[in-house]
Coordinates of C-alpha atoms in Angstrom, one line a residue:
Chain A
X1 CA -46.7 17.6 -2.8
X2 CA -44.8 20.6 -1.7
X3 CA -46.5 24.0 -1.9
X4 CA -45.0 26.6 -4.3
X5 CA -43.8 28.8 -1.5
X6 CA -41.8 25.9 0.1
X7 CA -39.4 26.1 -2.9
X8 CA -36.5 25.8 -2.7
X9 CA -36.8 23.4 0.3
X10 CA -34.8 24.7 3.1
X11 CA -33.4 22.2 5.6
X12 CA -31.8 23.3 8.8
X13 CA -29.1 21.3 10.5
X14 CA -30.5 19.9 13.8
X15 CA -27.2 20.7 15.5
X16 CA -26.1 24.1 14.3
X17 CA -29.3 25.3 12.6
X18 CA -27.3 26.2 9.5
X19 CA -29.3 25.9 6.2
X20 CA -28.1 22.8 4.4
X21 CA -27.8 21.9 0.8
X22 CA -30.1 19.0 0.2
X23 CA -29.3 16.2 -2.2
X24 CA -32.3 14.7 -3.7
X25 CA -32.0 11.0 -4.5
X26 CA -35.3 10.8 -6.5
X27 CA -36.0 14.3 -7.7
X28 CA -39.5 13.5 -8.7
X29 CA -40.6 12.1 -5.4
X30 CA -39.0 14.6 -3.1
X31 CA -37.2 12.1 -1.0
X32 CA -34.4 14.0 0.6
X33 CA -31.2 12.4 2.0
X34 CA -29.9 14.4 4.9
X35 CA -26.2 14.4 5.4
X36 CA -24.8 15.9 8.6
X37 CA -22.7 18.9 7.7
X38 CA -18.9 18.6 8.1
X39 CA -18.8 21.3 10.7
X40 CA -20.8 19.3 13.1
X41 CA -18.5 16.3 12.8
X42 CA -15.4 18.4 13.5
X43 CA -14.4 18.4 17.2
X44 CA -13.4 21.6 19.0
X45 CA -13.0 21.5 22.8
X46 CA -11.8 24.2 25.2
X47 CA -11.2 23.9 29.0
X48 CA -10.0 26.6 31.3
X49 CA -8.2 26.1 34.7
X50 CA -6.6 28.2 37.3
X51 CA -3.7 29.3 35.1
X52 CA -4.2 27.9 31.6
X53 CA -6.6 27.4 28.8
X54 CA -6.6 24.1 26.9
X55 CA -7.7 23.9 23.3
X56 CA -8.2 20.6 21.4
X57 CA -9.2 20.3 17.7
X58 CA -9.8 17.1 15.7
X59 CA -7.0 16.2 13.2
X60 CA -9.2 15.0 10.4
X61 CA -9.5 17.2 7.3
X62 CA -12.7 16.0 5.6
X63 CA -14.2 16.5 2.2
X64 CA -17.3 14.5 1.2
X65 CA -16.8 10.9 2.3
X66 CA -13.0 11.3 2.3
X67 CA -10.5 12.1 5.0
X68 CA -7.9 14.2 3.1
X69 CA -5.5 14.6 5.9
X70 CA -5.2 13.0 9.4
X71 CA -2.8 15.6 10.9
X72 CA -4.7 18.9 10.2
X73 CA -4.1 21.8 12.5
X74 CA -7.4 23.7 13.0
X75 CA -5.8 26.4 15.2
X76 CA -4.0 29.7 14.6
X77 CA -2.0 31.7 17.0
X78 CA -3.2 35.3 17.1
X79 CA -0.6 36.8 19.4
X80 CA 1.7 35.6 22.2
X81 CA -1.1 34.4 24.5
X82 CA -4.2 34.1 22.3
X83 CA -5.1 30.9 20.3
X84 CA -8.1 30.5 18.0
X85 CA -9.5 27.1 17.0
X86 CA -12.0 27.0 14.1
X87 CA -14.4 24.6 12.3
X88 CA -16.9 25.2 9.5
X89 CA -17.2 25.4 5.7
X90 CA -14.1 24.4 3.8
X91 CA -12.1 27.4 2.6
X92 CA -14.0 29.8 4.8
X93 CA -12.3 28.6 8.0
X94 CA -8.6 29.1 7.1
X95 CA -9.4 32.3 5.1
X96 CA -11.2 33.9 8.0
X97 CA -8.7 32.6 10.7
X98 CA -5.7 33.9 8.8
X99 CA -7.4 37.2 8.1
X100 CA -8.0 37.6 11.9
X101 CA -4.4 36.4 12.6
X102 CA -3.0 39.0 10.2
X103 CA -5.0 41.8 11.8
X104 CA -4.1 40.7 15.3
X105 CA -0.4 40.9 14.3
X106 CA -0.8 44.2 12.6
X107 CA -2.4 45.6 15.8
X108 CA 0.6 44.2 17.9
X109 CA 3.1 45.9 15.5
X110 CA 1.4 49.2 15.3
X111 CA 0.8 49.5 19.1
X112 CA 3.7 47.5 20.5
X113 CA 1.0 45.9 22.7
X114 CA -1.1 42.8 22.2
X115 CA -4.9 42.9 22.3
X116 CA -6.2 41.1 25.4
X117 CA -8.1 37.8 24.8
X118 CA -11.5 39.4 25.5
X119 CA -10.7 42.4 23.3
X120 CA -9.7 40.0 20.6
X121 CA -13.0 38.0 21.0
X122 CA -15.0 41.2 20.6
X123 CA -13.0 42.1 17.5
X124 CA -13.6 38.7 16.0
X125 CA -17.3 38.8 16.8
X126 CA -17.7 42.2 15.1
X127 CA -15.9 40.8 12.0
X128 CA -18.1 37.8 11.9
X129 CA -21.2 39.9 12.5
X130 CA -20.5 42.2 9.5
X131 CA -19.6 39.2 7.4
X132 CA -23.0 37.6 8.4
X133 CA -24.8 40.6 6.9
X134 CA -22.8 40.5 3.6
X135 CA -23.6 38.8 0.3
X136 CA -21.4 35.8 1.2
X137 CA -21.0 35.2 4.9
X138 CA -18.2 33.2 6.5
X139 CA -19.6 30.0 8.0
X140 CA -17.1 29.5 10.8
X141 CA -17.4 28.4 14.4
X142 CA -14.6 29.4 16.8
X143 CA -13.1 28.9 20.2
X144 CA -10.8 31.6 21.4
X145 CA -8.5 30.6 24.3
X146 CA -6.1 33.0 26.0
X147 CA -4.4 34.2 29.1
X148 CA -4.7 38.0 29.9
X149 CA -1.1 39.4 29.7
X150 CA -1.8 41.9 32.5
X151 CA -4.0 40.0 35.0
X152 CA -2.7 36.5 34.0
X153 CA -6.3 35.3 34.1
X154 CA -7.2 32.5 31.7
X155 CA -10.2 32.9 29.5
X156 CA -12.2 31.0 26.9
X157 CA -14.6 32.5 24.4
X158 CA -17.2 30.6 22.4
X159 CA -18.3 32.0 19.0
X160 CA -20.5 30.6 16.4
X161 CA -21.1 31.5 12.7
X162 CA -24.1 33.6 13.7
X163 CA -21.6 35.8 15.7
X164 CA -22.9 34.8 19.1
X165 CA -20.2 35.4 21.7
X166 CA -20.0 33.9 25.2
X167 CA -17.2 33.8 27.7
X168 CA -17.3 30.3 29.3
X169 CA -15.2 28.1 31.6
X170 CA -15.4 25.2 29.1
X171 CA -16.8 24.9 25.6
X172 CA -17.3 22.6 22.6
X173 CA -18.6 22.9 19.0
X174 CA -20.5 20.4 16.8
X175 CA -21.6 17.0 17.9
X176 CA -18.9 17.1 20.6
X177 CA -21.2 19.5 22.5
X178 CA -23.8 16.8 23.0
X179 CA -21.3 14.4 24.7
X180 CA -18.8 16.6 26.3
X181 CA -20.7 19.4 28.0
X182 CA -22.5 17.1 30.4
X183 CA -19.1 15.5 31.3
X184 CA -17.6 18.9 31.9
X185 CA -20.7 20.1 33.8
X186 CA -20.0 17.3 36.3
X187 CA -16.2 17.2 36.5
X188 CA -15.0 20.8 35.8
X189 CA -13.9 23.1 38.6
X190 CA -12.6 26.6 38.0
X191 CA -9.4 26.1 40.0
X192 CA -8.1 22.9 38.3
X193 CA -4.4 22.5 37.3
X194 CA -3.1 21.5 33.9
X195 CA -2.8 17.8 34.9
X196 CA -6.5 17.7 35.9
X197 CA -7.4 19.7 32.8
X198 CA -5.8 17.0 30.6
X199 CA -7.7 14.3 32.6
X200 CA -10.9 16.0 31.8
X201 CA -9.9 16.2 28.1
X202 CA -9.2 12.5 28.2
X203 CA -12.7 11.8 29.6
X204 CA -14.1 13.9 26.7
X205 CA -12.1 12.4 23.8
X206 CA -12.7 8.8 25.2
X207 CA -16.4 9.4 25.2
X208 CA -16.3 10.8 21.6
X209 CA -14.3 7.8 20.4
X210 CA -16.8 5.5 22.2
X211 CA -20.1 7.0 21.0
X212 CA -19.5 9.1 17.8
X213 CA -19.8 7.0 14.7
X214 CA -17.2 9.2 13.0
X215 CA -13.4 8.8 13.0
X216 CA -12.1 12.3 13.7
X217 CA -8.5 11.0 13.8
X218 CA -7.8 12.1 17.4
X219 CA -7.2 15.7 18.6
X220 CA -4.4 18.2 18.4
X221 CA -3.9 19.7 21.9
X222 CA -2.5 23.2 22.6
X223 CA -2.3 25.0 25.9
X224 CA -2.1 28.7 26.6
X225 CA -0.4 29.9 29.7
X226 CA 1.1 33.2 30.8
X227 CA 4.4 32.1 29.2
X228 CA 2.8 31.5 25.7
X229 CA 1.3 28.8 23.6
X230 CA 2.7 25.3 23.3
X231 CA 1.5 22.0 21.8
X232 CA 1.0 19.1 24.1
X233 CA 1.9 15.5 23.2
X234 CA -1.4 13.8 23.4
X235 CA -1.6 10.0 22.8
X236 CA -4.9 8.9 21.4
X237 CA -3.9 5.7 19.8
X238 CA -5.5 3.6 22.6
X239 CA -8.7 1.7 21.8
X240 CA -11.5 2.8 24.2
X241 CA -13.4 0.1 26.0
X242 CA -17.2 0.3 25.5
X243 CA -19.7 -0.7 28.2
Chain B
X1 CA -104.0 10.2 -1.3
X2 CA -102.9 13.8 -2.2
X3 CA -102.1 14.5 1.3
X4 CA -100.0 11.3 1.4
X5 CA -98.1 12.3 -1.7
X6 CA -97.6 15.9 -0.4
X7 CA -96.1 14.4 2.7
X8 CA -93.4 12.6 0.8
X9 CA -92.8 15.1 -2.0
X10 CA -91.6 18.1 0.0
X11 CA -88.6 19.9 -1.4
X12 CA -85.4 18.1 -0.3
X13 CA -83.9 20.9 1.8
X14 CA -87.0 22.5 3.2
X15 CA -85.9 21.9 6.8
X16 CA -82.3 22.8 6.3
X17 CA -81.0 25.6 8.6
X18 CA -82.9 26.4 11.7
X19 CA -86.5 27.5 11.7
X20 CA -87.7 30.8 13.1
X21 CA -88.7 29.1 16.3
X22 CA -85.4 27.4 16.6
X23 CA -83.5 30.6 16.0
X24 CA -85.5 32.3 18.7
X25 CA -84.9 29.5 21.1
X26 CA -81.2 29.7 20.4
X27 CA -81.1 33.4 21.2
X28 CA -83.3 33.1 24.3
X29 CA -81.8 30.1 26.0
X30 CA -79.5 31.0 29.0
X31 CA -75.8 30.7 28.3
X32 CA -73.9 27.9 30.0
X33 CA -72.3 28.7 33.3
X34 CA -69.0 29.7 31.6
X35 CA -68.5 30.7 28.0
X36 CA -64.8 30.1 28.3
X37 CA -63.0 27.2 26.6
X38 CA -59.9 25.8 28.2
X39 CA -57.2 27.1 25.9
X40 CA -53.4 26.9 26.2
X41 CA -52.2 30.1 27.9
X42 CA -50.5 31.5 24.8
X43 CA -51.0 34.4 22.4
X44 CA -52.5 32.6 19.5
X45 CA -54.0 29.2 20.3
X46 CA -55.1 28.6 16.7
X47 CA -51.5 29.0 15.5
X48 CA -50.3 26.8 18.2
X49 CA -52.7 24.1 17.3
X50 CA -51.7 24.3 13.7
X51 CA -48.1 23.9 14.7
X52 CA -48.7 20.8 16.8
X53 CA -51.0 19.2 14.2
X54 CA -49.5 17.0 11.6
X55 CA -52.4 15.7 9.6
X56 CA -50.6 16.7 6.4
X57 CA -47.8 14.2 6.5
X58 CA -49.8 11.5 8.4
X59 CA -53.6 11.7 8.5
X60 CA -53.8 8.8 11.0
X61 CA -51.8 10.8 13.5
X62 CA -53.1 14.3 13.7
X63 CA -51.1 15.3 16.8
X64 CA -47.3 15.6 16.3
X65 CA -45.5 13.0 18.4
X66 CA -43.4 14.4 21.1
X67 CA -39.8 13.1 21.0
X68 CA -38.2 15.0 23.9
X69 CA -37.2 12.8 26.8
X70 CA -34.3 11.2 28.6
X71 CA -34.4 7.6 29.9
X72 CA -31.6 5.4 30.9
X73 CA -31.0 1.9 32.2
X74 CA -27.8 0.0 33.0
X75 CA -26.8 -3.4 34.4
X76 CA -24.3 -3.8 37.2
X77 CA -23.4 -6.4 39.8
X78 CA -26.3 -5.3 42.1
X79 CA -29.0 -5.6 39.4
X80 CA -30.3 -2.9 37.0
X81 CA -30.8 0.8 37.5
X82 CA -33.6 2.5 35.6
X83 CA -34.0 6.3 35.6
X84 CA -36.1 8.7 33.6
X85 CA -37.0 12.4 33.5
X86 CA -40.7 13.3 33.6
X87 CA -41.2 16.0 30.9
X88 CA -43.6 15.7 28.0
X89 CA -43.3 18.2 25.2
X90 CA -45.3 19.0 22.0
X91 CA -43.1 21.2 19.9
X92 CA -41.9 24.0 22.2
X93 CA -44.8 23.5 24.6
X94 CA -44.1 21.7 27.9
X95 CA -47.3 19.6 28.1
X96 CA -46.5 18.0 31.4
X97 CA -43.8 17.9 34.0
X98 CA -45.1 14.9 35.9
X99 CA -45.2 12.0 33.4
X100 CA -44.5 8.5 34.6
X101 CA -42.2 7.2 32.0
X102 CA -41.4 3.9 33.9
X103 CA -44.0 1.2 33.4
X104 CA -44.3 -1.2 36.2
X105 CA -45.1 -4.4 34.3
X106 CA -45.0 -6.7 37.3
X107 CA -43.0 -6.9 40.5
X108 CA -39.8 -7.8 38.7
X109 CA -40.1 -6.3 35.3
X110 CA -39.9 -2.6 34.3
X111 CA -40.3 -0.8 31.0
X112 CA -39.5 2.7 30.0
X113 CA -41.0 4.8 27.3
X114 CA -39.5 7.6 25.2
X115 CA -41.8 9.5 22.9
X116 CA -43.8 7.9 20.2
X117 CA -41.3 6.6 17.7
X118 CA -38.2 6.5 19.9
X119 CA -36.9 3.5 21.7
X120 CA -38.1 1.8 24.9
X121 CA -36.2 -0.3 27.4
X122 CA -37.2 -3.4 29.2
X123 CA -35.4 -4.3 32.4
X124 CA -36.0 -7.4 34.6
X125 CA -34.6 -10.2 36.6
X126 CA -35.7 -13.7 35.7
X127 CA -34.5 -17.0 37.2
X128 CA -33.5 -18.2 33.7
X129 CA -31.7 -15.1 32.5
X130 CA -30.6 -13.3 35.6
X131 CA -30.7 -9.5 35.3
X132 CA -31.6 -8.7 31.7
X133 CA -31.8 -5.4 29.8
X134 CA -33.2 -4.9 26.3
X135 CA -33.4 -1.9 24.1
X136 CA -36.4 -1.9 21.7
X137 CA -37.5 0.7 19.2
X138 CA -40.3 1.3 16.7
X139 CA -38.1 0.2 13.7
X140 CA -38.1 -3.3 15.2
X141 CA -34.6 -3.2 16.7
X142 CA -34.1 -5.3 19.7
X143 CA -30.7 -5.2 21.5
X144 CA -29.6 -6.9 24.7
X145 CA -26.9 -4.9 26.5
X146 CA -25.4 -3.5 29.7
X147 CA -26.1 0.2 29.2
X148 CA -28.6 2.2 27.2
X149 CA -29.8 5.9 27.1
X150 CA -32.8 6.9 25.0
X151 CA -34.3 10.2 23.9
X152 CA -33.3 13.7 23.0
X153 CA -31.2 13.9 26.1
X154 CA -29.5 10.6 25.6
X155 CA -26.1 12.0 24.6
X156 CA -25.8 14.1 27.7
X157 CA -26.7 11.1 29.9
X158 CA -24.3 8.9 28.0
X159 CA -21.5 11.4 28.7
X160 CA -21.9 11.3 32.4
X161 CA -22.7 7.6 32.6
X162 CA -19.9 6.3 30.4
X163 CA -17.3 8.4 32.3
X164 CA -17.9 6.6 35.5
X165 CA -19.8 3.4 34.7
X166 CA -18.4 0.1 35.8
X167 CA -20.1 -3.3 36.3
X168 CA -18.7 -3.5 39.8
X169 CA -20.5 -0.4 41.1
X170 CA -22.0 -0.5 44.6
X171 CA -25.8 0.0 44.9
X172 CA -25.6 3.5 46.3
X173 CA -23.0 4.6 43.7
X174 CA -25.0 3.1 40.9
X175 CA -28.2 4.9 42.1
X176 CA -26.3 8.2 42.4
X177 CA -24.8 7.8 38.9
X178 CA -28.2 7.1 37.4
X179 CA -29.7 10.2 39.1
X180 CA -26.7 12.4 38.1
X181 CA -26.9 11.3 34.5
X182 CA -30.6 12.3 34.2
X183 CA -29.8 15.6 36.0
X184 CA -27.1 16.3 33.3
X185 CA -29.6 15.6 30.6
X186 CA -32.4 17.8 32.1
X187 CA -29.8 20.6 32.5
X188 CA -28.6 20.6 28.8
X189 CA -31.6 19.3 26.9
X190 CA -34.6 21.7 26.9
X191 CA -37.0 18.8 26.1
X192 CA -36.1 16.9 29.3
X193 CA -36.8 18.0 32.8
X194 CA -39.3 17.9 35.7
X195 CA -38.6 15.0 38.1
X196 CA -36.1 12.2 38.3
X197 CA -37.8 8.8 38.5
X198 CA -35.4 6.2 39.9
X199 CA -35.7 2.4 40.2
X200 CA -33.4 -0.4 41.2
X201 CA -34.3 -3.8 39.8
X202 CA -33.0 -6.6 42.1
X203 CA -33.3 -10.4 42.1
X204 CA -36.3 -10.3 44.4
X205 CA -38.1 -7.5 42.5
X206 CA -37.7 -3.8 41.9
X207 CA -37.5 -1.0 44.4
X208 CA -38.6 2.6 43.7
X209 CA -36.1 5.3 44.8
X210 CA -38.3 8.3 44.5
X211 CA -39.8 10.8 42.0
X212 CA -37.7 13.8 42.9
X213 CA -37.8 17.4 41.6
X214 CA -34.7 18.3 39.6
X215 CA -34.6 21.9 40.7
X216 CA -33.5 21.5 44.3
X217 CA -31.2 18.6 43.2
X218 CA -29.5 20.8 40.6
X219 CA -28.8 23.6 43.1
X220 CA -27.7 21.2 45.8
X221 CA -25.3 19.6 43.3
X222 CA -24.0 22.9 42.2
X223 CA -23.5 24.6 45.6
X224 CA -22.3 21.5 47.6
X225 CA -20.0 19.9 45.0
X226 CA -19.0 23.0 42.9
X227 CA -20.3 21.3 39.7
X228 CA -22.0 23.2 36.8
X229 CA -19.3 25.9 37.1
X230 CA -20.7 27.7 34.0
X231 CA -23.9 28.6 35.9
X232 CA -23.7 31.6 38.2
X233 CA -25.4 31.5 41.6
X234 CA -24.9 35.2 42.3
X235 CA -27.6 37.7 41.4
X236 CA -25.5 40.6 40.2

């Protein structure tokens, strides 16, 4: 029997610690069915190299037990050399991403200069932090990849819905963290070229296909270099061999 | 007769509590050598004990079962590699860093353990089966296979292991891959750590390849090979 102060029962996602809505199958017996939140099943990956930042995001747009779209683009270009990938609560993600995108473009128009990737990351962090303390916070996890227009240095920033910000050489969100970070811990070097970066990405997506019991419909890959942002043709139709 | 009756008809709780003499005795006896109990070195031991006690949900099991661990085993042409970490946790408390999670059943059979309810693995070479590897868990699942990782750090170990696993690995490469996979898990999973316990099961029995501290292995891996590029080695 639950004590009175345990109402309503609060359940935290074991991956992202976000409070989850619990569906009770038998309301009288308090047997709760836990469903992993959608944001944990979405794949976001980022890898930096000597002159580029790679961003990969899963193509499945999910709602409940359905994949609504298998070619979803979970990224938005903020300016010439900054790309943001997002995952999280339906509706919040695109709303927040496009709000940031609009403000980034407004800044560029007013000042005739783009915000650098690290400045952009700190702006986004502040927006998320004030949203977190509002009545209805945005539940959005982000990766911000960019190349500094002045120094040409690539960068990657990891942000979660609690407005934690970290500059990192490689990053992931959701369940992908559990499989990919150990791979990147081993194989990543700061001075890799784009070809090697794509090889590392292949190691990661192959492992996700092999071990994740979710079909995330492959990933959309974009690369940021000093020349701008472009999509990379990434073939993930191949079946992965399991041990 | 009256004395006899009196002897058996005293009030029921006459002797309850300690008598005057007993109380005096209690006060006057010398204290034991040390009045200190061994307590966990934390701010509030009582709160800690409450947090690690689970008599509410399961009265038969008053101490919460620790789940944190990483164990792995894989089959390859040279036999079977078995590797584990050595950390035992109770909630956020690291209860031990020197647990032996590999059970030496006999000279050609090894078992691994991972927490209370999690899975175990059995690895051995028999004349009938050859090298055999089984995954077993408390639900009653039993699976034969080439490669298993178990515990809270399993995904991190799988990541490293899957990326370079092949049945045709040489002995040295297989041992190094097992060691590196446990290192990956101890680095990312807070509930895994301590020492890497490494075994090689061959046709003529198992060979132990050390119980080695992860800390020097981690720094050697980082500084010599340039891995773990997200960790800084500079102090400023």
